[in-house]
Amino acid sequence: MDYILAIGIFLLMFSVLIVFSANYLQTMKNTLSVSLRRGTATDLLESITSYDSSWNYSNVFSYPSKLGLKTDMYRFFVLVNNSQNYLKNQSGSLTALTNELVEINKTAFGFSFDENSILILDENGNSVGYNISGDNIIFNVNVSINEARWFTVYFDDDSNFTDQTSFVNTSLNNITEVTYPLEKINVIQYKKVYDLNLSNYTAMKSALGLDYDFHIRLYNESGDTFLDYATGYDQSEIPERGNVIALQRPIIYQYASSWKISDIKEGKIVVYVFS
């Protein structure tokens, strides 16, 4: 009787051990899978927000090991102050100015840049038309008596925007504007987003060395989608919780319409990695 009881206890404990081991192994497998997907998502996010050499979306053999959607962009601020201290003729009287000329010498930056990438925004974020006159970037402003207006000038040294210059009146030039030091900022480049959107997903996945499927979205500050890149992945069919990893990072990106840069916007990049 004792022998039978011992055998029964042994079999019971052995069964418990088997079940426990199976559950433990499954848990470890799931944990490892999540960890691998999270590592892939982290690497992909770093890849997107890094720099890389140029590649051609129509040539799958040129696809990079890192997406590198970032580029260097530059900005500086310009103050146009219609007060006595800023008048070119210090003995002159103050008047409200319409189409006052602002001139910025572009050779002062010390390096060449893509003139078609220039973007000028006023203090309210409105785009300001400009032109190139010799070595100068010129534009017009309206400024009231004792009013100080601020403008932000952006440009890129590596883009392929089309010409967007416009007529500038050069007849009125009463104020000495103040140009502040140049600042370098990192942005997601429009042409790289454009190329990515046209690239072959399967070939890109292989070039990036990914074992999992992925999806990339770029949202603007209002939550609207600017980039939606992947294949065979519908937002309504997101894998169940535990099978998908989503990571995000705030970014600044170039926005363009008809290949004319029209704004610099804040947004976020979200990557999804799943099996």
XYZ file of C-alpha atoms in Angstrom:
275
model
C 0.000 0.000 0.000
C 2.812 2.366 0.914
C 4.480 1.563 -2.404
C 1.364 2.420 -4.405
C 0.913 5.637 -2.441
C 4.532 6.611 -3.067
C 4.167 5.924 -6.786
C 1.024 8.078 -6.866
C 2.708 10.989 -5.084
C 5.683 10.693 -7.395
C 3.503 10.763 -10.500
C 1.554 13.731 -9.135
C 4.693 15.722 -8.389
C 6.188 14.765 -11.729
C 3.037 15.986 -13.513
C 3.154 19.280 -11.592
C 6.818 19.670 -12.494
C 6.078 19.053 -16.195
C 3.247 21.590 -16.225
C 5.351 24.141 -14.339
C 8.299 23.631 -16.671
C 6.116 23.965 -19.753
C 4.569 27.176 -18.435
C 7.976 28.492 -17.452
C 9.462 27.728 -20.867
C 6.492 29.328 -22.628
C 6.807 32.418 -20.439
C 10.526 32.606 -21.154
C 9.848 32.190 -24.863
C 7.284 34.999 -24.826
C 9.582 37.234 -22.777
C 12.463 36.589 -25.156
C 10.236 37.274 -28.166
C 9.040 40.582 -26.696
C 12.608 41.517 -25.820
C 13.790 40.792 -29.364
C 10.956 42.813 -30.901
C 11.625 45.695 -28.538
C 15.315 45.611 -29.466
C 14.366 45.619 -33.156
C 11.996 48.560 -32.626
C 14.688 50.495 -30.760
C 17.252 49.834 -33.499
C 14.743 50.816 -36.202
C 13.898 54.057 -34.422
C 17.597 54.872 -34.120
C 18.015 53.984 -37.796
C 15.261 56.392 -38.856
C 16.604 59.297 -36.826
C 20.216 58.864 -37.942
C 22.185 60.130 -40.932
C 23.027 57.978 -43.930
C 24.414 58.328 -47.437
C 22.008 58.850 -50.310
C 20.169 55.900 -51.818
C 17.849 55.489 -54.772
C 14.357 54.177 -54.045
C 14.173 52.651 -57.547
C 17.423 50.694 -57.079
C 16.954 48.025 -54.403
C 20.691 47.260 -54.452
C 21.392 50.753 -53.113
C 19.098 50.408 -50.093
C 20.891 51.291 -46.833
C 21.483 49.344 -43.645
C 20.163 52.426 -41.817
C 17.312 54.560 -43.091
C 18.924 57.833 -42.033
C 16.032 60.229 -42.655
C 17.755 63.073 -40.813
C 19.597 65.984 -42.348
C 21.259 69.142 -41.084
C 19.168 72.260 -41.470
C 20.106 75.755 -40.399
C 18.178 78.697 -39.046
C 18.803 82.198 -37.814
C 16.653 85.061 -36.585
C 16.297 88.525 -38.102
C 15.053 91.545 -36.172
C 13.421 94.388 -38.081
C 12.881 97.217 -35.590
C 11.259 100.454 -36.772
C 12.578 102.675 -33.972
C 15.033 105.567 -34.029
C 18.124 103.570 -33.058
C 17.747 101.288 -36.081
C 17.224 103.940 -38.757
C 19.970 104.156 -41.360
C 19.454 107.918 -41.333
C 19.610 108.749 -37.638
C 18.332 112.276 -38.270
C 15.267 110.988 -40.114
C 11.788 110.779 -38.626
C 9.862 107.596 -37.957
C 7.087 106.573 -40.332
C 5.118 103.402 -40.860
C 6.913 101.409 -43.557
C 5.347 99.326 -46.330
C 7.541 96.952 -48.338
C 10.648 97.808 -46.337
C 13.616 95.938 -47.817
C 15.490 93.377 -45.732
C 18.860 92.163 -47.048
C 20.893 89.217 -45.744
C 24.312 88.450 -47.201
C 24.386 84.681 -47.734
C 28.184 84.534 -48.129
C 28.487 85.396 -44.429
C 27.527 81.814 -43.541
C 30.863 80.492 -44.785
C 29.456 77.625 -46.870
C 27.167 77.096 -49.832
C 23.585 75.850 -49.525
C 20.583 75.010 -51.627
C 18.917 78.344 -52.370
C 15.625 76.627 -53.218
C 15.444 75.266 -49.677
C 15.192 78.729 -48.099
C 12.127 79.251 -45.948
C 11.321 82.524 -44.201
C 8.632 82.668 -41.529
C 7.317 85.698 -39.693
C 6.568 85.818 -35.965
C 3.165 84.224 -36.594
C 4.556 81.325 -38.610
C 3.431 82.731 -41.969
C 5.655 82.156 -44.981
C 7.334 85.261 -46.421
C 8.238 85.557 -50.096
C 11.897 86.188 -50.907
C 14.328 86.519 -53.783
C 18.039 86.097 -54.414
C 19.883 89.198 -55.577
C 23.570 88.518 -56.082
C 24.929 87.484 -52.701
C 21.840 88.675 -50.845
C 18.625 87.064 -49.716
C 16.028 89.828 -49.882
C 12.419 90.159 -48.756
C 9.873 92.847 -47.900
C 8.173 93.597 -44.599
C 5.533 96.016 -43.360
C 6.392 97.539 -39.994
C 4.648 100.209 -37.933
C 6.323 102.996 -35.948
C 8.254 101.560 -32.966
C 7.259 98.040 -33.958
C 9.803 95.224 -33.723
C 9.232 92.251 -36.009
C 11.025 88.916 -35.872
C 11.663 86.591 -38.799
C 13.143 83.095 -38.866
C 15.152 82.005 -41.891
C 15.671 78.293 -42.560
C 17.778 76.614 -45.225
C 19.168 73.199 -46.078
C 22.489 72.275 -47.689
C 21.215 69.054 -49.269
C 17.736 69.068 -50.796
C 16.033 69.156 -54.174
C 13.172 71.616 -53.823
C 12.080 73.647 -56.838
C 12.557 77.406 -57.158
C 10.109 79.349 -55.020
C 11.462 82.895 -55.277
C 9.093 85.808 -55.856
C 9.244 89.501 -56.734
C 10.697 91.782 -54.052
C 10.406 95.588 -54.067
C 13.840 97.176 -53.499
C 12.849 100.864 -53.477
C 12.555 101.366 -49.703
C 15.471 100.600 -47.363
C 15.321 102.683 -44.191
C 16.127 100.223 -41.395
C 19.301 98.432 -40.421
C 18.093 94.919 -39.646
C 19.883 92.724 -37.106
C 20.869 89.162 -38.049
C 21.532 86.739 -35.200
C 24.011 83.811 -35.211
C 23.380 80.695 -37.249
C 22.017 77.618 -35.503
C 22.142 74.024 -36.781
C 19.073 71.858 -36.181
C 18.302 68.238 -37.011
C 15.217 67.611 -39.121
C 13.605 64.711 -40.949
C 14.230 65.595 -44.587
C 11.316 65.764 -46.987
C 13.079 64.131 -49.930
C 14.151 61.161 -47.771
C 10.577 60.673 -46.556
C 9.456 60.884 -50.193
C 12.018 58.266 -51.271
C 11.112 55.948 -48.412
C 7.442 56.111 -49.317
C 8.268 54.931 -52.851
C 10.743 52.204 -51.843
C 10.097 48.462 -51.962
C 9.117 47.255 -48.489
C 10.396 43.683 -48.866
C 13.773 44.803 -50.216
C 14.043 47.499 -47.559
C 13.280 45.016 -44.787
C 16.052 42.776 -46.096
C 18.548 45.652 -46.412
C 17.815 46.728 -42.842
C 18.402 43.146 -41.660
C 15.027 42.869 -39.897
C 13.524 39.519 -38.897
C 10.167 41.069 -37.980
C 7.583 43.005 -39.925
C 7.484 46.723 -39.244
C 5.457 49.843 -39.829
C 6.576 53.485 -39.712
C 4.333 56.454 -39.177
C 5.144 60.141 -38.959
C 2.459 62.234 -37.293
C 2.276 66.025 -37.267
C 1.546 67.974 -34.095
C -2.202 67.709 -34.795
C -2.019 63.919 -34.973
C -2.487 63.720 -38.749
C -0.375 61.202 -40.665
C 2.391 62.605 -42.875
C 4.155 59.297 -43.587
C 2.610 55.822 -43.496
C 5.100 53.206 -44.612
C 4.706 49.422 -44.641
C 2.928 46.719 -46.556
C 0.201 44.256 -45.681
C -0.419 46.007 -42.382
C -3.765 47.603 -41.643
C -4.203 49.741 -38.534
C -7.514 47.949 -37.944
C -5.620 44.648 -37.799
C -2.898 45.489 -35.298
C -1.653 42.241 -33.749
C -2.989 41.461 -30.310
C -1.321 42.924 -27.279
C 2.004 41.254 -26.580
C 2.753 40.632 -30.256
C 3.428 44.225 -31.241
C 5.954 46.729 -29.930
C 5.407 50.436 -30.595
C 8.008 53.108 -29.826
C 7.902 56.803 -30.607
C 10.164 59.834 -30.632
C 9.478 63.571 -31.099
C 11.001 65.055 -34.258
C 11.110 68.160 -36.426
C 10.468 67.654 -40.121
C 10.355 69.546 -43.397
C 6.909 69.940 -44.911
C 6.524 70.647 -48.608
C 3.809 70.999 -51.227
C 4.476 70.480 -54.948
C 8.182 70.232 -54.088
C 8.191 73.679 -52.529
C 9.121 73.805 -48.866
C 6.368 75.534 -46.936
C 6.965 74.868 -43.254
C 9.095 73.313 -40.534
C 6.841 71.313 -38.238
C 7.024 69.404 -34.997
C 5.746 65.859 -34.908
C 6.584 62.344 -33.837
C 7.883 59.172 -35.438
C 6.198 55.924 -34.349
C 7.583 52.504 -35.253
C 5.633 49.256 -34.888
C 7.425 45.910 -34.871
C 5.464 42.672 -34.820
C 5.467 39.044 -35.922
